[in-house]
């Protein structure tokens, strides 16, 4: 069932945004913030589960290969996309080379459309993100809609799922905390419940217009220049950009 639902959701995302990575990140942020549990701080509730217990009892989505099969059955694919997904079904994963080729085809189309000063940063998960150094104009988004079709619109979404959440956890807080632990940002006592509580707290603060302080909300240092920490937080559903406070909460 999840394969069908996820396939439908991704189709909706692609119809609206056609592979725009920044806007897809915003969708994840909205979904995560609307689905967070309650909590008024970063501390985990007394008697709560350890992270290992959270992982052991976590609900998971079905295999990604089921989503790839659903995509193949949709019929709305380019020959390139179909080839990538057929290989993925056979091997169990989308290769980095196939994703790189999708990105190269997309960039070539954008250059042909007049956008030959685009700069991309490679993220820790192997995906590319448009750099602030890129030169765009009012017609950029229309070009993205056109050039992502048949190149990155399907493949990037599927590859992102594979890279960001290979164990298919429904609780994206688990994915974020795994990343934070591996990066040494938090210790072994930090839990997904704490992360989700911080996400909820930060959302409430920003909704009320007070801005909110990521470091105070999450209970670990968050600096606008720390790309690894920001990347881990994004895996939990929140893309932080611009300058923000890193001291104690207001």
PDB file of C-alpha atoms in Angstrom, residues 104-242:
ATOM      1  CA  UNK A 104      24.278  15.884 -16.321  1.00  0.00           C
ATOM      2  CA  UNK A 105      21.307  15.643 -18.708  1.00  0.00           C
ATOM      3  CA  UNK A 106      19.424  18.207 -16.631  1.00  0.00           C
ATOM      4  CA  UNK A 107      22.365  20.636 -16.542  1.00  0.00           C
ATOM      5  CA  UNK A 108      22.936  20.264 -20.286  1.00  0.00           C
ATOM      6  CA  UNK A 109      19.286  21.166 -20.921  1.00  0.00           C
ATOM      7  CA  UNK A 110      19.531  24.170 -18.596  1.00  0.00           C
ATOM      8  CA  UNK A 111      22.658  25.376 -20.373  1.00  0.00           C
ATOM      9  CA  UNK A 112      20.898  25.035 -23.725  1.00  0.00           C
ATOM     10  CA  UNK A 113      18.075  27.133 -22.242  1.00  0.00           C
ATOM     11  CA  UNK A 114      20.545  29.921 -21.472  1.00  0.00           C
ATOM     12  CA  UNK A 115      21.430  29.066 -17.875  1.00  0.00           C
ATOM     13  CA  UNK A 116      25.140  28.418 -18.249  1.00  0.00           C
ATOM     14  CA  UNK A 117      26.175  30.025 -14.951  1.00  0.00           C
ATOM     15  CA  UNK A 118      24.620  27.519 -12.571  1.00  0.00           C
ATOM     16  CA  UNK A 119      26.774  26.254  -9.705  1.00  0.00           C
ATOM     17  CA  UNK A 120      25.882  23.121  -7.749  1.00  0.00           C
ATOM     18  CA  UNK A 121      27.101  21.977  -4.349  1.00  0.00           C
ATOM     19  CA  UNK A 122      27.409  18.261  -3.707  1.00  0.00           C
ATOM     20  CA  UNK A 123      25.703  17.286  -0.449  1.00  0.00           C
ATOM     21  CA  UNK A 124      26.819  14.532   1.968  1.00  0.00           C
ATOM     22  CA  UNK A 125      24.118  12.234   0.568  1.00  0.00           C
ATOM     23  CA  UNK A 126      25.577  12.481  -2.946  1.00  0.00           C
ATOM     24  CA  UNK A 127      22.864  14.779  -4.327  1.00  0.00           C
ATOM     25  CA  UNK A 128      23.395  18.190  -5.867  1.00  0.00           C
ATOM     26  CA  UNK A 129      21.947  21.448  -4.567  1.00  0.00           C
ATOM     27  CA  UNK A 130      21.864  24.759  -6.416  1.00  0.00           C
ATOM     28  CA  UNK A 131      24.440  27.136  -4.940  1.00  0.00           C
ATOM     29  CA  UNK A 132      23.725  30.756  -4.046  1.00  0.00           C
ATOM     30  CA  UNK A 133      26.494  31.641  -6.505  1.00  0.00           C
ATOM     31  CA  UNK A 134      24.287  30.627  -9.422  1.00  0.00           C
ATOM     32  CA  UNK A 135      22.907  33.252 -11.769  1.00  0.00           C
ATOM     33  CA  UNK A 136      19.167  32.939 -12.425  1.00  0.00           C
ATOM     34  CA  UNK A 137      16.324  35.161 -13.588  1.00  0.00           C
ATOM     35  CA  UNK A 138      12.530  35.247 -13.752  1.00  0.00           C
ATOM     36  CA  UNK A 139      12.443  32.490 -16.353  1.00  0.00           C
ATOM     37  CA  UNK A 140      14.537  30.076 -14.302  1.00  0.00           C
ATOM     38  CA  UNK A 141      11.680  28.149 -12.732  1.00  0.00           C
ATOM     39  CA  UNK A 142      10.004  27.539 -16.092  1.00  0.00           C
ATOM     40  CA  UNK A 143      13.308  26.171 -17.393  1.00  0.00           C
ATOM     41  CA  UNK A 144      13.567  23.894 -14.341  1.00  0.00           C
ATOM     42  CA  UNK A 145      10.080  22.544 -15.041  1.00  0.00           C
ATOM     43  CA  UNK A 146      11.024  21.755 -18.622  1.00  0.00           C
ATOM     44  CA  UNK A 147      14.530  20.398 -18.105  1.00  0.00           C
ATOM     45  CA  UNK A 148      13.775  18.200 -15.100  1.00  0.00           C
ATOM     46  CA  UNK A 149      11.182  16.274 -17.099  1.00  0.00           C
ATOM     47  CA  UNK A 150      12.703  12.990 -18.206  1.00  0.00           C
ATOM     48  CA  UNK A 151      15.969  13.646 -16.372  1.00  0.00           C
ATOM     49  CA  UNK A 152      15.876  14.411 -12.637  1.00  0.00           C
ATOM     50  CA  UNK A 153      12.189  14.758 -11.730  1.00  0.00           C
ATOM     51  CA  UNK A 154      11.744  11.040 -11.033  1.00  0.00           C
ATOM     52  CA  UNK A 155      15.312   9.866 -10.504  1.00  0.00           C
ATOM     53  CA  UNK A 156      16.325  12.538  -7.996  1.00  0.00           C
ATOM     54  CA  UNK A 157      13.256  11.954  -5.821  1.00  0.00           C
ATOM     55  CA  UNK A 158      13.835   8.204  -5.776  1.00  0.00           C
ATOM     56  CA  UNK A 159      17.586   8.559  -5.235  1.00  0.00           C
ATOM     57  CA  UNK A 160      16.998  11.000  -2.382  1.00  0.00           C
ATOM     58  CA  UNK A 161      14.704   8.487  -0.664  1.00  0.00           C
ATOM     59  CA  UNK A 162      17.342   5.793  -1.068  1.00  0.00           C
ATOM     60  CA  UNK A 163      20.218   7.911   0.228  1.00  0.00           C
ATOM     61  CA  UNK A 164      18.457   9.759   3.046  1.00  0.00           C
ATOM     62  CA  UNK A 165      16.355   6.961   4.511  1.00  0.00           C
ATOM     63  CA  UNK A 166      17.676   3.572   3.375  1.00  0.00           C
ATOM     64  CA  UNK A 167      16.113   1.796   6.366  1.00  0.00           C
ATOM     65  CA  UNK A 168      12.713   3.305   5.491  1.00  0.00           C
ATOM     66  CA  UNK A 169      11.824   4.723   8.903  1.00  0.00           C
ATOM     67  CA  UNK A 170       8.479   6.515   9.058  1.00  0.00           C
ATOM     68  CA  UNK A 171       9.837   8.680  11.890  1.00  0.00           C
ATOM     69  CA  UNK A 172      12.258  11.050  10.157  1.00  0.00           C
ATOM     70  CA  UNK A 173      13.542  12.075  13.578  1.00  0.00           C
ATOM     71  CA  UNK A 174      15.311   8.717  13.724  1.00  0.00           C
ATOM     72  CA  UNK A 175      17.019   9.448  10.415  1.00  0.00           C
ATOM     73  CA  UNK A 176      18.160  12.868  11.651  1.00  0.00           C
ATOM     74  CA  UNK A 177      19.496  11.545  14.960  1.00  0.00           C
ATOM     75  CA  UNK A 178      21.401   8.748  13.228  1.00  0.00           C
ATOM     76  CA  UNK A 179      23.136  11.411  11.150  1.00  0.00           C
ATOM     77  CA  UNK A 180      23.779  13.660  14.169  1.00  0.00           C
ATOM     78  CA  UNK A 181      25.266  10.782  16.154  1.00  0.00           C
ATOM     79  CA  UNK A 182      27.534   9.702  13.305  1.00  0.00           C
ATOM     80  CA  UNK A 183      28.728  13.306  12.936  1.00  0.00           C
ATOM     81  CA  UNK A 184      29.468  13.550  16.661  1.00  0.00           C
ATOM     82  CA  UNK A 185      27.001  16.395  17.156  1.00  0.00           C
ATOM     83  CA  UNK A 186      24.993  14.559  19.837  1.00  0.00           C
ATOM     84  CA  UNK A 187      25.902  11.729  22.201  1.00  0.00           C
ATOM     85  CA  UNK A 188      24.290   8.323  22.520  1.00  0.00           C
ATOM     86  CA  UNK A 189      21.692   9.572  25.008  1.00  0.00           C
ATOM     87  CA  UNK A 190      20.004  11.870  22.469  1.00  0.00           C
ATOM     88  CA  UNK A 191      16.737  10.499  21.076  1.00  0.00           C
ATOM     89  CA  UNK A 192      14.400  10.965  18.142  1.00  0.00           C
ATOM     90  CA  UNK A 193      11.739  12.072  20.625  1.00  0.00           C
ATOM     91  CA  UNK A 194      14.002  14.936  21.707  1.00  0.00           C
ATOM     92  CA  UNK A 195      14.632  15.926  18.097  1.00  0.00           C
ATOM     93  CA  UNK A 196      10.928  15.843  17.228  1.00  0.00           C
ATOM     94  CA  UNK A 197      10.082  17.833  20.348  1.00  0.00           C
ATOM     95  CA  UNK A 198      12.648  20.440  19.342  1.00  0.00           C
ATOM     96  CA  UNK A 199      11.208  20.557  15.837  1.00  0.00           C
ATOM     97  CA  UNK A 200       7.750  21.132  17.285  1.00  0.00           C
ATOM     98  CA  UNK A 201       9.031  23.811  19.634  1.00  0.00           C
ATOM     99  CA  UNK A 202      10.860  25.633  16.853  1.00  0.00           C
ATOM    100  CA  UNK A 203       7.766  25.501  14.655  1.00  0.00           C
ATOM    101  CA  UNK A 204       5.606  26.970  17.424  1.00  0.00           C
ATOM    102  CA  UNK A 205       8.091  29.781  18.053  1.00  0.00           C
ATOM    103  CA  UNK A 206       8.281  30.702  14.392  1.00  0.00           C
ATOM    104  CA  UNK A 207       4.523  30.510  13.949  1.00  0.00           C
ATOM    105  CA  UNK A 208       4.096  32.999  16.791  1.00  0.00           C
ATOM    106  CA  UNK A 209       6.583  35.363  15.153  1.00  0.00           C
ATOM    107  CA  UNK A 210       9.258  35.036  17.826  1.00  0.00           C
ATOM    108  CA  UNK A 211      11.694  33.388  15.426  1.00  0.00           C
ATOM    109  CA  UNK A 212      12.883  30.558  17.614  1.00  0.00           C
ATOM    110  CA  UNK A 213      16.420  29.455  18.379  1.00  0.00           C
ATOM    111  CA  UNK A 214      17.490  26.130  16.828  1.00  0.00           C
ATOM    112  CA  UNK A 215      20.211  25.437  19.401  1.00  0.00           C
ATOM    113  CA  UNK A 216      17.845  25.923  22.330  1.00  0.00           C
ATOM    114  CA  UNK A 217      15.028  24.024  20.638  1.00  0.00           C
ATOM    115  CA  UNK A 218      17.053  20.960  19.697  1.00  0.00           C
ATOM    116  CA  UNK A 219      19.397  20.900  22.674  1.00  0.00           C
ATOM    117  CA  UNK A 220      22.642  20.853  20.680  1.00  0.00           C
ATOM    118  CA  UNK A 221      24.716  23.580  18.954  1.00  0.00           C
ATOM    119  CA  UNK A 222      23.299  24.679  15.609  1.00  0.00           C
ATOM    120  CA  UNK A 223      25.363  27.161  13.636  1.00  0.00           C
ATOM    121  CA  UNK A 224      24.399  28.611  10.276  1.00  0.00           C
ATOM    122  CA  UNK A 225      27.908  27.804   8.972  1.00  0.00           C
ATOM    123  CA  UNK A 226      27.877  24.161  10.105  1.00  0.00           C
ATOM    124  CA  UNK A 227      26.817  22.422   6.904  1.00  0.00           C
ATOM    125  CA  UNK A 228      26.955  18.903   8.356  1.00  0.00           C
ATOM    126  CA  UNK A 229      24.628  19.704  11.262  1.00  0.00           C
ATOM    127  CA  UNK A 230      22.236  21.567   8.962  1.00  0.00           C
ATOM    128  CA  UNK A 231      22.232  18.589   6.612  1.00  0.00           C
ATOM    129  CA  UNK A 232      21.378  16.202   9.450  1.00  0.00           C
ATOM    130  CA  UNK A 233      18.528  18.466  10.569  1.00  0.00           C
ATOM    131  CA  UNK A 234      17.222  18.542   6.996  1.00  0.00           C
ATOM    132  CA  UNK A 235      16.940  14.749   7.095  1.00  0.00           C
ATOM    133  CA  UNK A 236      14.438  15.256   9.897  1.00  0.00           C
ATOM    134  CA  UNK A 237      12.344  17.497   7.672  1.00  0.00           C
ATOM    135  CA  UNK A 238      13.567  21.031   8.342  1.00  0.00           C
ATOM    136  CA  UNK A 239      15.770  23.072   6.010  1.00  0.00           C
ATOM    137  CA  UNK A 240      17.375  25.932   7.918  1.00  0.00           C
ATOM    138  CA  UNK A 241      18.716  28.807   5.850  1.00  0.00           C
ATOM    139  CA  UNK A 242      20.099  32.276   6.450  1.00  0.00           C
TER     140      UNK A 242
END
